[in-house]
Coordinates of C-alpha atoms and ligand atoms in Angstrom, one line a residue:
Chain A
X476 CA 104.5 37.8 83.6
X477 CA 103.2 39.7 86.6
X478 CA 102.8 43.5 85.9
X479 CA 103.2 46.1 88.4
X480 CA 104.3 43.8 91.8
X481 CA 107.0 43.7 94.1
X482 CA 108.2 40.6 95.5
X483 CA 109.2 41.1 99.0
X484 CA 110.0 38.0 100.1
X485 CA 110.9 34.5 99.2
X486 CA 107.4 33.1 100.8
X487 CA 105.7 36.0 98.9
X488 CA 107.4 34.9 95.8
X489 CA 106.4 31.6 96.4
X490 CA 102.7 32.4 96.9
X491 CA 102.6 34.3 93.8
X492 CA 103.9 31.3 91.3
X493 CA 101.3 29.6 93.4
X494 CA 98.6 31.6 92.3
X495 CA 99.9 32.3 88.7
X496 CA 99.4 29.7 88.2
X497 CA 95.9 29.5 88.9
X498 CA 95.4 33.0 87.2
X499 CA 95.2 34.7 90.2
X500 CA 97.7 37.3 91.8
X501 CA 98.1 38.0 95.4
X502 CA 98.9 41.5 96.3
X503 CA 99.3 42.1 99.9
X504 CA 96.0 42.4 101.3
X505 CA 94.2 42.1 97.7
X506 CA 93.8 39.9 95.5
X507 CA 93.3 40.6 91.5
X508 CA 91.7 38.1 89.9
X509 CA 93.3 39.3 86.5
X510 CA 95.5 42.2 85.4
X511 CA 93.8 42.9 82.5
X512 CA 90.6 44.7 81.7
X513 CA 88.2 41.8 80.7
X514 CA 84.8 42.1 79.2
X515 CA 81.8 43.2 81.9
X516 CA 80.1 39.9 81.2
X517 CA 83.1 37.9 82.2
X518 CA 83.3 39.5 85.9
X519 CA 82.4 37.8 88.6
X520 CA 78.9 37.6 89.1
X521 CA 79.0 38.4 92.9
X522 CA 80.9 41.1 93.0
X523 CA 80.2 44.6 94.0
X524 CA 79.6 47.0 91.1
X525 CA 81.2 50.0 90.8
X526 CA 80.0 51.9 87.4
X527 CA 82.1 54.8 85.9
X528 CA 80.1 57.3 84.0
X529 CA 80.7 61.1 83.2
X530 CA 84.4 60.9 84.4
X531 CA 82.9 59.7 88.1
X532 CA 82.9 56.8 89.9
X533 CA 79.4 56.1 90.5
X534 CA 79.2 55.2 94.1
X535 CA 82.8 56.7 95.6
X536 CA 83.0 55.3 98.5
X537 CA 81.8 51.5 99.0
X538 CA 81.1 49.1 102.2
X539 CA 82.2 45.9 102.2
X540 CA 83.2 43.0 103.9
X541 CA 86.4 41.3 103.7
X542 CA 86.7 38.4 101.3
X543 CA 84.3 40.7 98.8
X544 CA 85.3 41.1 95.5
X545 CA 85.1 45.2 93.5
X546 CA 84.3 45.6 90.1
X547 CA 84.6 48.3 88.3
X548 CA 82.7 48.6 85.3
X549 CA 83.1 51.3 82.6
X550 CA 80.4 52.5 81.1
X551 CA 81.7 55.3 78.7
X552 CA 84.0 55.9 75.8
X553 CA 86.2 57.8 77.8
X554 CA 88.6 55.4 79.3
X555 CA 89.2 55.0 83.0
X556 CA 91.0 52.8 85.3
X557 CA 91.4 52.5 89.0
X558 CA 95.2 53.4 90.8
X559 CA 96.2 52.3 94.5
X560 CA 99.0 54.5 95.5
X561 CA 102.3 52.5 97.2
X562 CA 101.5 51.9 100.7
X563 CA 97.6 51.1 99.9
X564 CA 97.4 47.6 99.2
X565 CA 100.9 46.8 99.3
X566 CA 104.0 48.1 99.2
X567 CA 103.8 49.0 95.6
X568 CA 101.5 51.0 93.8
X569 CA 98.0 49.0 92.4
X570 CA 97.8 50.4 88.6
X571 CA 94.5 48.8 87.1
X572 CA 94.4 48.7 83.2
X573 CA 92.9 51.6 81.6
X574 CA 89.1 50.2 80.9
X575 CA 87.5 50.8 76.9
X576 CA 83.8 51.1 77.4
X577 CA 81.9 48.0 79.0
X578 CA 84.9 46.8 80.1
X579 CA 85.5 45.3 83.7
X580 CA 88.3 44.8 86.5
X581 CA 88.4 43.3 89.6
X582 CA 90.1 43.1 93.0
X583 CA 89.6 41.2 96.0
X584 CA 89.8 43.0 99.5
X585 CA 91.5 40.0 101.8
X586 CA 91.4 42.5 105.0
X587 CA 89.7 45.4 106.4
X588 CA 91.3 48.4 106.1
X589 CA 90.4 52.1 103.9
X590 CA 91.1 51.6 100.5
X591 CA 91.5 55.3 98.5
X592 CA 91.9 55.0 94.9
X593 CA 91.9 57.5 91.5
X594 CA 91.8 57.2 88.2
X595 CA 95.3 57.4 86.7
X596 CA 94.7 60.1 83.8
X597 CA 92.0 61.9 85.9
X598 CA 93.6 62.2 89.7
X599 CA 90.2 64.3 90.4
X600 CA 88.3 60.9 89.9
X601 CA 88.3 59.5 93.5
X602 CA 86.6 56.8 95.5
X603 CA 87.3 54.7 98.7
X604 CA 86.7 51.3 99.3
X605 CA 86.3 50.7 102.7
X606 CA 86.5 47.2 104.3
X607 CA 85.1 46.4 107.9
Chain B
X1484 CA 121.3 85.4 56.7
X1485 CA 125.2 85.1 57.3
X1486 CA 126.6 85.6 60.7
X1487 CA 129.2 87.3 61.8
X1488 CA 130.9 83.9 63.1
X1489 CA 130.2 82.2 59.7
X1490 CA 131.9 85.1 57.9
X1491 CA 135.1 85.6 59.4
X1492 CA 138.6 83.6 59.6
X1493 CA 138.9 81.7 62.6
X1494 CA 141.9 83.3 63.9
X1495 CA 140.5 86.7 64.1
X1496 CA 137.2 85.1 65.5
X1497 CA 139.5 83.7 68.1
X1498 CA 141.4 87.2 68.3
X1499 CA 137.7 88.8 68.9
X1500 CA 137.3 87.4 72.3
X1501 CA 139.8 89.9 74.0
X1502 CA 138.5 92.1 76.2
X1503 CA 134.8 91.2 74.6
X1504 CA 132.5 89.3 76.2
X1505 CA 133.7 85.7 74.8
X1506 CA 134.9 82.2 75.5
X1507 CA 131.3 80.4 76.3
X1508 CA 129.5 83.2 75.9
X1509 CA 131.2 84.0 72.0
X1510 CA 128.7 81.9 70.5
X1511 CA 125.8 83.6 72.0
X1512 CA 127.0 86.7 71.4
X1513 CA 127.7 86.1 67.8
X1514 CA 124.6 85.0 67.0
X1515 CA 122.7 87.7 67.9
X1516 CA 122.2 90.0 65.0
X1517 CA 120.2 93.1 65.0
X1518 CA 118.2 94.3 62.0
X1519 CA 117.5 97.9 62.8
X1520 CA 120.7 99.1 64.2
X1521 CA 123.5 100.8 61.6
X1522 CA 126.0 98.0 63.0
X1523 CA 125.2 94.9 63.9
X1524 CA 127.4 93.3 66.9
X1525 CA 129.4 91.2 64.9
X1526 CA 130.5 93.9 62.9
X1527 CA 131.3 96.0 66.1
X1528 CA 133.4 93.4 67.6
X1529 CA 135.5 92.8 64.6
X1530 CA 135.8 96.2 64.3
X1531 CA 137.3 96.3 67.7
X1532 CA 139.3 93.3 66.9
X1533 CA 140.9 94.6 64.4
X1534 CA 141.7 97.9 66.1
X1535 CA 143.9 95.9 69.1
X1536 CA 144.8 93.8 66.8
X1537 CA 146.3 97.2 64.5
X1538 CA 147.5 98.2 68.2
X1539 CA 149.4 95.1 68.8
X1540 CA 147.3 94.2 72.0
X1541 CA 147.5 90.8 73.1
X1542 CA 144.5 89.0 72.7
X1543 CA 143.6 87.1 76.2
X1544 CA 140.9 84.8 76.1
X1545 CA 139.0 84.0 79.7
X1546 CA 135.1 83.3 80.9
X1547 CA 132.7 86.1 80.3
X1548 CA 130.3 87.0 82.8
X1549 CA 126.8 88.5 82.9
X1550 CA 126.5 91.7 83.0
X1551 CA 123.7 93.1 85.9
X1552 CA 120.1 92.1 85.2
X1553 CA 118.0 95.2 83.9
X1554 CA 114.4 95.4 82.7
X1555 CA 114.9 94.4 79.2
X1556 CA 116.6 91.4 80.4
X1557 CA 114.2 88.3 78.3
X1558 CA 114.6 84.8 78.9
X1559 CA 113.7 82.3 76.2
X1560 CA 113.2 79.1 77.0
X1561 CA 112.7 76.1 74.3
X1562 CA 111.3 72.7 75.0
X1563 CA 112.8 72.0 72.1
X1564 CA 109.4 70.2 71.0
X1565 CA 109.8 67.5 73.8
X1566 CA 113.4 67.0 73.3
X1567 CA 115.3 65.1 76.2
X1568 CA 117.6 68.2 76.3
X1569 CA 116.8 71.8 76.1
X1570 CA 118.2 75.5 76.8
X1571 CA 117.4 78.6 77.7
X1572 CA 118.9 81.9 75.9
X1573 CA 119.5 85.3 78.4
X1574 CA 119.1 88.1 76.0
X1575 CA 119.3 91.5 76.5
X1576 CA 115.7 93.3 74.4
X1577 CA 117.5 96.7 74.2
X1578 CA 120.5 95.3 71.7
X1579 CA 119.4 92.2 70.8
X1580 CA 122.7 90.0 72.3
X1581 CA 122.2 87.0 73.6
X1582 CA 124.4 87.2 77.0
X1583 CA 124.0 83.4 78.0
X1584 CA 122.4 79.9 77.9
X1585 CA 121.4 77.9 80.3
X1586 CA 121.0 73.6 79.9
X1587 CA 118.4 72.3 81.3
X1588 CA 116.5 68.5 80.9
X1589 CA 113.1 67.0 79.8
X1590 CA 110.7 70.1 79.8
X1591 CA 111.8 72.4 82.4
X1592 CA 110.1 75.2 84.0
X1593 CA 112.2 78.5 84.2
X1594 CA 111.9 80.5 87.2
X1595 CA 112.9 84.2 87.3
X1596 CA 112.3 86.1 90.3
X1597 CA 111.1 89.8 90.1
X1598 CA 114.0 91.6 90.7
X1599 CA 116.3 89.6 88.3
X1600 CA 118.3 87.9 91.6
X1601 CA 116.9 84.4 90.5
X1602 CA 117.6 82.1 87.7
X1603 CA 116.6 79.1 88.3
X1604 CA 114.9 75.8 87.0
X1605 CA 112.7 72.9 87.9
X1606 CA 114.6 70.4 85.8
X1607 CA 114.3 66.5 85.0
X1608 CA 116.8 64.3 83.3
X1609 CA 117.1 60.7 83.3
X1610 CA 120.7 58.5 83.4
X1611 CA 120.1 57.2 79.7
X1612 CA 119.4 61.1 77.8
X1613 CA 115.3 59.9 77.8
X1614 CA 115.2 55.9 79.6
X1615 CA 116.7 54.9 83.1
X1616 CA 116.4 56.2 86.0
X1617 CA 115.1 59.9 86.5
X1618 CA 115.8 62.6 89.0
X1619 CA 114.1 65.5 89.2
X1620 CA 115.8 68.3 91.0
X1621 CA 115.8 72.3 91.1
X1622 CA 118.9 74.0 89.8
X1623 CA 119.7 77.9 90.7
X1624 CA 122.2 79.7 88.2
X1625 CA 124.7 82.1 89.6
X1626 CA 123.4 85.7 88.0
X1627 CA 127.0 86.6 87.1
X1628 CA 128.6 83.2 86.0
X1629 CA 125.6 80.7 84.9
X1630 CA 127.7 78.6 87.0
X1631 CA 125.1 76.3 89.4
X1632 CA 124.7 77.5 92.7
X1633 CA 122.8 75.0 93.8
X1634 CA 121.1 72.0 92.6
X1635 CA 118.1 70.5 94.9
X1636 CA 117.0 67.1 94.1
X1637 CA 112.9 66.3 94.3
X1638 CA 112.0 63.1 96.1
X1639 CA 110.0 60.5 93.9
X1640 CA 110.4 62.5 91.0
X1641 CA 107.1 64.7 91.4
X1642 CA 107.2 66.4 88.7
X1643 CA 104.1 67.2 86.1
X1644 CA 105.7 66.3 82.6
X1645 CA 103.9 68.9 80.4
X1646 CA 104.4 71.5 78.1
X1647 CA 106.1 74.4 79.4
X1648 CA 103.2 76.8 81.6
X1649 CA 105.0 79.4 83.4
X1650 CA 102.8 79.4 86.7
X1651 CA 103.0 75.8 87.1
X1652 CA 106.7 76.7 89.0
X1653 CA 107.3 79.9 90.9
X1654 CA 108.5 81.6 93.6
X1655 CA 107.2 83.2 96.8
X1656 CA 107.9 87.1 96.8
X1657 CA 111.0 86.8 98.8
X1658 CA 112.8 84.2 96.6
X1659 CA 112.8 81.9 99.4
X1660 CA 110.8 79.5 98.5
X1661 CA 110.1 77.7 94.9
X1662 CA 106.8 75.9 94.5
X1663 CA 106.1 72.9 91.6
X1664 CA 103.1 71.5 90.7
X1665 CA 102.5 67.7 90.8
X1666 CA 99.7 66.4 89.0
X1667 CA 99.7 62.1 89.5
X1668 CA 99.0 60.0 91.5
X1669 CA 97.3 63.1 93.0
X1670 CA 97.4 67.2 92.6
X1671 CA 99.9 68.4 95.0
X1672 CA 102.2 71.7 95.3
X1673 CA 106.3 71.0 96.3
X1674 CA 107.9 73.6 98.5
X1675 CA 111.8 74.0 98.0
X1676 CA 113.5 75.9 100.6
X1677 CA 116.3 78.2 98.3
X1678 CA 117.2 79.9 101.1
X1679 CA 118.7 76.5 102.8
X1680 CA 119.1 74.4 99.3
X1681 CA 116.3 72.1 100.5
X1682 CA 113.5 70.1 99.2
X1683 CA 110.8 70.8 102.0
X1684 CA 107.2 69.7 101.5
X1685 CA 104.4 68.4 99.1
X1686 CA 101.5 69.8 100.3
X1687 CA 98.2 68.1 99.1
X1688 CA 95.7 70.7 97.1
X1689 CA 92.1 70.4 95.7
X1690 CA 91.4 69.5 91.7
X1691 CA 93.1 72.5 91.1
X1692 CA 95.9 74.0 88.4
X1693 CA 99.0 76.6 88.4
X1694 CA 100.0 78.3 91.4
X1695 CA 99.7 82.4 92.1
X1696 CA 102.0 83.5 94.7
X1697 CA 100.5 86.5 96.4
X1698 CA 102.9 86.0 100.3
X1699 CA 105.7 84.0 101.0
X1700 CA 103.0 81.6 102.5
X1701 CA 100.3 81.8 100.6
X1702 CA 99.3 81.0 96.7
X1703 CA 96.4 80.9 94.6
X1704 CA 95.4 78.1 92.5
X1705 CA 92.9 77.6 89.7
X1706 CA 90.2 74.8 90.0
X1707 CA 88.4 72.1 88.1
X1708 CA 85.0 73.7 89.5
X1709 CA 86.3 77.3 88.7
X1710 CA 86.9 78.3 91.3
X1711 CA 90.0 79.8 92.7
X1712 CA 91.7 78.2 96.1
X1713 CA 93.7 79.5 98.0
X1714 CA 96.7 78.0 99.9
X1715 CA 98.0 79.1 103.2
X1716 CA 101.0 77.4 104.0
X1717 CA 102.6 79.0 106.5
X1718 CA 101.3 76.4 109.7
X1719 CA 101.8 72.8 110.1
X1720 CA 97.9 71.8 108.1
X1721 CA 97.7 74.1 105.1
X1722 CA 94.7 76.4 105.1
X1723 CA 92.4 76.0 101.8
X1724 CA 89.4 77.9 101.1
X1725 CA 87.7 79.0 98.0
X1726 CA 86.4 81.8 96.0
X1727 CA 82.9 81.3 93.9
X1728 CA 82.9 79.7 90.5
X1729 CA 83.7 82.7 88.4
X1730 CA 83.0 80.8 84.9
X1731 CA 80.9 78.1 83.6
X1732 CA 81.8 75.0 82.3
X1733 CA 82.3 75.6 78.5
X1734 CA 84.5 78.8 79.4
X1735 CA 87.6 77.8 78.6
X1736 CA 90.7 79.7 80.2
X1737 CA 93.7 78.9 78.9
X1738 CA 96.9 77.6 80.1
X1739 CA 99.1 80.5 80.4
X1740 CA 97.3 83.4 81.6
X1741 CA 99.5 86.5 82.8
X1742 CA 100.3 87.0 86.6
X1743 CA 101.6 90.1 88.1
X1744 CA 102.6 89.3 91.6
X1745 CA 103.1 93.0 92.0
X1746 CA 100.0 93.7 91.3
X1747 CA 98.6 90.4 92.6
X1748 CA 96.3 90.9 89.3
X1749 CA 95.9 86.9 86.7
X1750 CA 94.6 88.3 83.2
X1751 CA 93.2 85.1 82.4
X1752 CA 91.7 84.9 78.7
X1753 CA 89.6 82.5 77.1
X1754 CA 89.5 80.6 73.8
X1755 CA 87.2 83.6 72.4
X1756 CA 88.7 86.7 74.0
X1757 CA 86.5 87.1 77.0
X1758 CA 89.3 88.0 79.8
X1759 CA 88.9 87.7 83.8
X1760 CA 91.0 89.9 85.5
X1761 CA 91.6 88.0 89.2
X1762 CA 92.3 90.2 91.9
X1763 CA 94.2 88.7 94.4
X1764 CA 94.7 91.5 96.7
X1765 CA 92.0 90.3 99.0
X1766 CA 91.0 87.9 101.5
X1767 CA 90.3 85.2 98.8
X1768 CA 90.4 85.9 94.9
X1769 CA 87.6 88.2 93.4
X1770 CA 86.8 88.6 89.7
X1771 CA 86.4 91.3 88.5
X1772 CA 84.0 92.1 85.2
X1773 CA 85.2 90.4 82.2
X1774 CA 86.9 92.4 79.3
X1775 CA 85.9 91.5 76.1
X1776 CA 88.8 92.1 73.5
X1777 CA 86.8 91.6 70.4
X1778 CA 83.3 93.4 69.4
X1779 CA 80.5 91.0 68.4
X1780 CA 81.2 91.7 64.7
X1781 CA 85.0 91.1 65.7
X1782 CA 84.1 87.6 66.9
X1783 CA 81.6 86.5 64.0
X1784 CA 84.9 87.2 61.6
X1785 CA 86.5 84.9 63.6
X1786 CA 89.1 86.7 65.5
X1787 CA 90.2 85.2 68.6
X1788 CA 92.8 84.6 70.7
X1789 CA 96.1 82.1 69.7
X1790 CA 99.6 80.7 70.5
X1791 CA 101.6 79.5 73.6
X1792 CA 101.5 82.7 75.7
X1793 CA 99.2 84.7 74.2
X1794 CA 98.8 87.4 76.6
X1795 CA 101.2 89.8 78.4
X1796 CA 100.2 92.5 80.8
X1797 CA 102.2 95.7 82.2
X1798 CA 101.7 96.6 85.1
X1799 CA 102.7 100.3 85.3
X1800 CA 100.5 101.2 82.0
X1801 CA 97.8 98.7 83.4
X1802 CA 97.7 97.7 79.7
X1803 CA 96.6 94.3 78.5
X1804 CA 98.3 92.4 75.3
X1805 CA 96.6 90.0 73.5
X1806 CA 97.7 88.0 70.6
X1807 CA 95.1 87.0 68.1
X1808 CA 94.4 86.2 64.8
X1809 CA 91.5 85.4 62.6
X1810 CA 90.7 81.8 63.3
X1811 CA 88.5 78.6 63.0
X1812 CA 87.6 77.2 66.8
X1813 CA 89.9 74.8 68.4
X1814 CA 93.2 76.5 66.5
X1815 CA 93.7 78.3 70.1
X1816 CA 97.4 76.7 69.7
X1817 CA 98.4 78.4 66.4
X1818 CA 100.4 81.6 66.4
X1819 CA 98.5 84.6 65.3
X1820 CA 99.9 87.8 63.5
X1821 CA 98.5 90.8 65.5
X1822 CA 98.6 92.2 69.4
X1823 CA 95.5 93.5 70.8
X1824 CA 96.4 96.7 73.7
X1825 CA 93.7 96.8 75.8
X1826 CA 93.3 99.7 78.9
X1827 CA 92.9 97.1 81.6
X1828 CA 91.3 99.6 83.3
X1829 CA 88.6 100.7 81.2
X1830 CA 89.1 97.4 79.0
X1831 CA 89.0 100.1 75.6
X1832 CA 90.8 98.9 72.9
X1833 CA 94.0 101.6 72.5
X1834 CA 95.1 99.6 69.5
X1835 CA 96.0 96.8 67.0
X1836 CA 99.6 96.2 66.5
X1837 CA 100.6 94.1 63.4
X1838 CA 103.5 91.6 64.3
X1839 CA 104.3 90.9 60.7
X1840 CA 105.2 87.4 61.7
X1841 CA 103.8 84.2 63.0
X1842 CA 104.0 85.1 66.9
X1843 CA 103.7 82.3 69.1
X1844 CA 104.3 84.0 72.7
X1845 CA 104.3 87.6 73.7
X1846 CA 105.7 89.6 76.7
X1847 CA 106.1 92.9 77.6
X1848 CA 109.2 94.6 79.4
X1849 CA 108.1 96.3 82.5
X1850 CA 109.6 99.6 82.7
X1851 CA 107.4 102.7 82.2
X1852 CA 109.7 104.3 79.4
X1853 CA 110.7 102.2 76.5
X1854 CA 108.9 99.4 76.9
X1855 CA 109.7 96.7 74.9
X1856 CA 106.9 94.5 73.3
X1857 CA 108.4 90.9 72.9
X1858 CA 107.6 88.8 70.2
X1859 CA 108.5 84.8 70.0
X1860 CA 107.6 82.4 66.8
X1861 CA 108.5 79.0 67.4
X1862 CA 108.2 78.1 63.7
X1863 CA 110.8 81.1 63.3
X1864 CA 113.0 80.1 66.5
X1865 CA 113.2 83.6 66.7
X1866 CA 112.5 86.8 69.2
X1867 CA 110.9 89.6 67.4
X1868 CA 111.5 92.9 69.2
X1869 CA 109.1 95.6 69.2
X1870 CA 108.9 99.2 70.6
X1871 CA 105.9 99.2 72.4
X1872 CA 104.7 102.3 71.9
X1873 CA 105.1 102.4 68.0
X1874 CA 104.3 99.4 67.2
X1875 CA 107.3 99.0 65.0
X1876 CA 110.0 96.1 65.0
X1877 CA 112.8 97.5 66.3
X1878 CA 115.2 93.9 66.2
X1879 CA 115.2 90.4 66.4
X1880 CA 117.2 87.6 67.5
X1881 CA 117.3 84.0 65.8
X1882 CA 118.4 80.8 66.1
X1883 CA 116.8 80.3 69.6
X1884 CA 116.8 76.9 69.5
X1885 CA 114.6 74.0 68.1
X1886 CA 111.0 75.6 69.0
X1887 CA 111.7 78.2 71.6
X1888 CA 108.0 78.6 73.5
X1889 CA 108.1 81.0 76.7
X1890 CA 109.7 84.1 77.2
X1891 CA 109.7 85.2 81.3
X1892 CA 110.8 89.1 82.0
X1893 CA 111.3 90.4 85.5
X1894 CA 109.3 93.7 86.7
X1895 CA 112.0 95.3 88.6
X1896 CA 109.5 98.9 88.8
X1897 CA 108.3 100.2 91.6
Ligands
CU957 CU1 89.3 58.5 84.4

């Protein structure tokens, strides 16, 4: 049911059936509203956009505040995702799904902190979200 | 073709191994057969078999051992198409024998160092042959025995799964150190520490590819911007600075270019023949003027560069070898039937050699006299031995493997 997490504790486990069952997954100090790449026009509307285009992130490096949501939105055929390495927002690593053109993905930054990420099949595609 | 194993009775096969070079290495041996020569080695060793045998000797059957690495020492390594499991054949070019094998796991890189004192691998194998969990670990060979010498395992199994390049493992020109590439979550280089059987270090690298030892602290890598970077190591922060973007971006060089760390000289071809020699002698990497291996009329007939290792260079003769064919674009992978010699030098073409075979990977043997021009068709699984100067096939060996891919040489000159 849950992809890619680490339960590290019984309260953690606990919090995550909580919000399975609301659709939502708690990651340490994110939260991903769904682990699957959904369509652009189904993210949330008040999220931060982050477009991909010509194997780039548009805006690498982002400001926001905690409690913001990220999405990134592919724009090309090429497909793209976005990777947290272990330690970033938990203990494990934070694979996003690999994203077909016009297709979204979401995470919520709970705390402030630097938040590096890459593209899984393109390590040179980098970008930072910062929270403060 | 019968061999010499398939063709006699077991008991005299068995008999064979006296005093020959046998037990683990008999099957090596006995496949080997050489097309050129009056006798083949099978036929000398039963020849010799049955002369003890006439004699009465006793036949006494122990472990073989290497003999010392010289210059037409060739290494073939298979990767088996992406088999779980894979070898490596130790031949000797001048008789066409294969001395010894070598296992080794999921796509492993070979490392040989210069003066034949290092066989070694950057291996990965996983506790169910191709599920479970996997380790990744460096494994030296004993020169004499093949027996492991030492076997280093790699932390978080680092690793860049990928057809077999040669420069993407290597070793600093003291033997001392072996460096890996890793290419997820992020581009890295792995130091292992031979000296004290150690994993020591990632070190984090630009967007860049392969690594060109030039110092035991210092290498060269190839970047996304091409560029070249180079990589001092040697204090605690490694030093990373970068020549000028040497090609443009529909230039493409491909993935096994030939380095001589001797001559800290990358012959680094394209798809269409254009080829950068990279001087590394400097204070950062300076290319020189591109040789073009094909006239214009050459190119519009569609000859071009193709295969797994398409080029070779020696360093003594400063010549270049380039394996081509005629060709429609993007067949850059598919063997090709003829070696360009170029001067490197002068970049003049000295001549055309016909392989007479679908060649997939080339090499060259390093001495000055009787240098050997290596051959290796994957669809064939087998080494096709040339004398370099003629042109002509001297030998071959066969049966290497499932789709052997990479041949390494050492250049023992001075
Ligand atoms: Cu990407």
């Amino acid at each position: 049911m849950i992809s890619g997490m680490k339960t590290r504790s019984l309260l953690a486990a606990l919090a995550l059936a909580t919000l399975g069952a609301t659709g939502a997954f708690a990651e340490d100090k994110v939260t991903v509203p769904s682990h699957d790449a959904v369509a652009a026009a189904e993210a949330p509307k008040d999220a931060v956009v982050v477009n991909i285009a010509k194997m780039k992130y548009e805006t690498p490096e982002i400001k926001i505040k905690p409690g913001q949501t990220v999405v990134w939105i592919n724009q090309e055929a090429m497909p793209h995702n976005v990777e947290f390495q272990a330690g970033v927002t938990g203990e494990a690593a934070l694979k996003g799904p690999m994203l077909k053109k016009e297709q979204a993905y979401s995470v919520t930054f709970n705390e402030a902190g630097e938040f590096p990420y890459h593209c899984t099949p393109h390590p040179f595609m980098r970008g930072k979200v910062i929270v403060e | 073709m019968a061999t010499p194993r398939n063709i006699l009775p077991a008991d005299l096969a068995r008999l064979l191994c006296a005093g020959l070079t046998c037990s683990v290495l008999a099957l090596g041996t006995a496949y080997a057969e050489t097309a050129a020569a009056p006798q083949t080695e099978g036929q000398k060793q039963a020849a010799e078999g049955a002369a003890k045998l006439a004699k009465g000797e006793d036949d006494e059957p122990h472990i073989g051992t290497m003999p010392k690495a010289d210059a037409h020492r060739v290494y073939v390594n298979d990767p088996a198409h992406f088999a779980a499991i894979t070898q490596q054949f130790i031949i000797d070019g001048a008789s066409g024998n294969v001395l010894g094998m070598t296992d080794g796991g999921f796509l492993p890189n070979p490392v040989i160092s210069n003066d034949g004192t290092v066989i070694a691998q950057v291996s990965t194998v996983f506790e169910r042959i191709a599920r479970g969990k996997r380790t990744d670990y460096v494994e030296v060979f004993d020169t004499e025995t093949l027996l492991p010498s030492a076997d280093i395992e790699l932390p978080n199994t680092p690793r860049f799964l990928i057809g077999t390049y040669p420069q993407m493992s290597t070793l600093t020109p003291d033997n001392k150190t072996l460096l890996f590439y890793q290419f997820s979550p992020s581009p890295a280089v792995g130091l292992v520490d031979l000296a004290n059987k150690k994993f020591d270090r990632m070190i984090d690298v630009p967007d860049c590819y392969e690594m060109f030892p030039t110092a035991n602290d210092t290498f060269y890598m190839h970047c996304r911007d091409g560029s070249m970077a180079k990589v001092e190591f040697g204090g605690a922060e490694p030093k990373i600075s970068h020549s000028e973007v040497f090609h443009g971006e529909d230039d493409h060089l491909i993935n096994t270019p030939a380095y001589s760390m001797k001559a800290k000289k990358i012959l680094w071809p394209t798809y269409t023949g254009k080829i950068y020699p990279v001087d590394l002698s400097g204070d950062q990497a300076k290319v020189d003027k591109a040789i073009e291996a094909f006239t214009e009329a050459e190119r519009k007939e569609g000859w071009a560069p193709g295969g797994w290792q398409p080029i070779a260079f020696h360093r003594v003769k400063d010549r270049i070898y380039l394996l081509a064919d005629k060709r429609e674009e993007w067949t850059h992978k598919d063997p090709s039937r003829f070696v360009f010699v170029i001067d490197a030098k002068t970049g003049e073409r000295v001549k055309k050699i016909e392989m007479g075979h679908e060649i997939d990977a080339i090499n060259v043997s390093q001495n000055a006299e009787g240098t050997l021009l290596y051959g290796l068709s994957t669809g064939d699984r087998t080494l096709y031995i040339y004398d370099e100067e003629t042109g002509k096939e001297v030998r071959h060996v066969d049966q290497l493997g499932r789709g052997p891919q990479v041949i390494t040489v050492s250049d023992m000159e001075s």
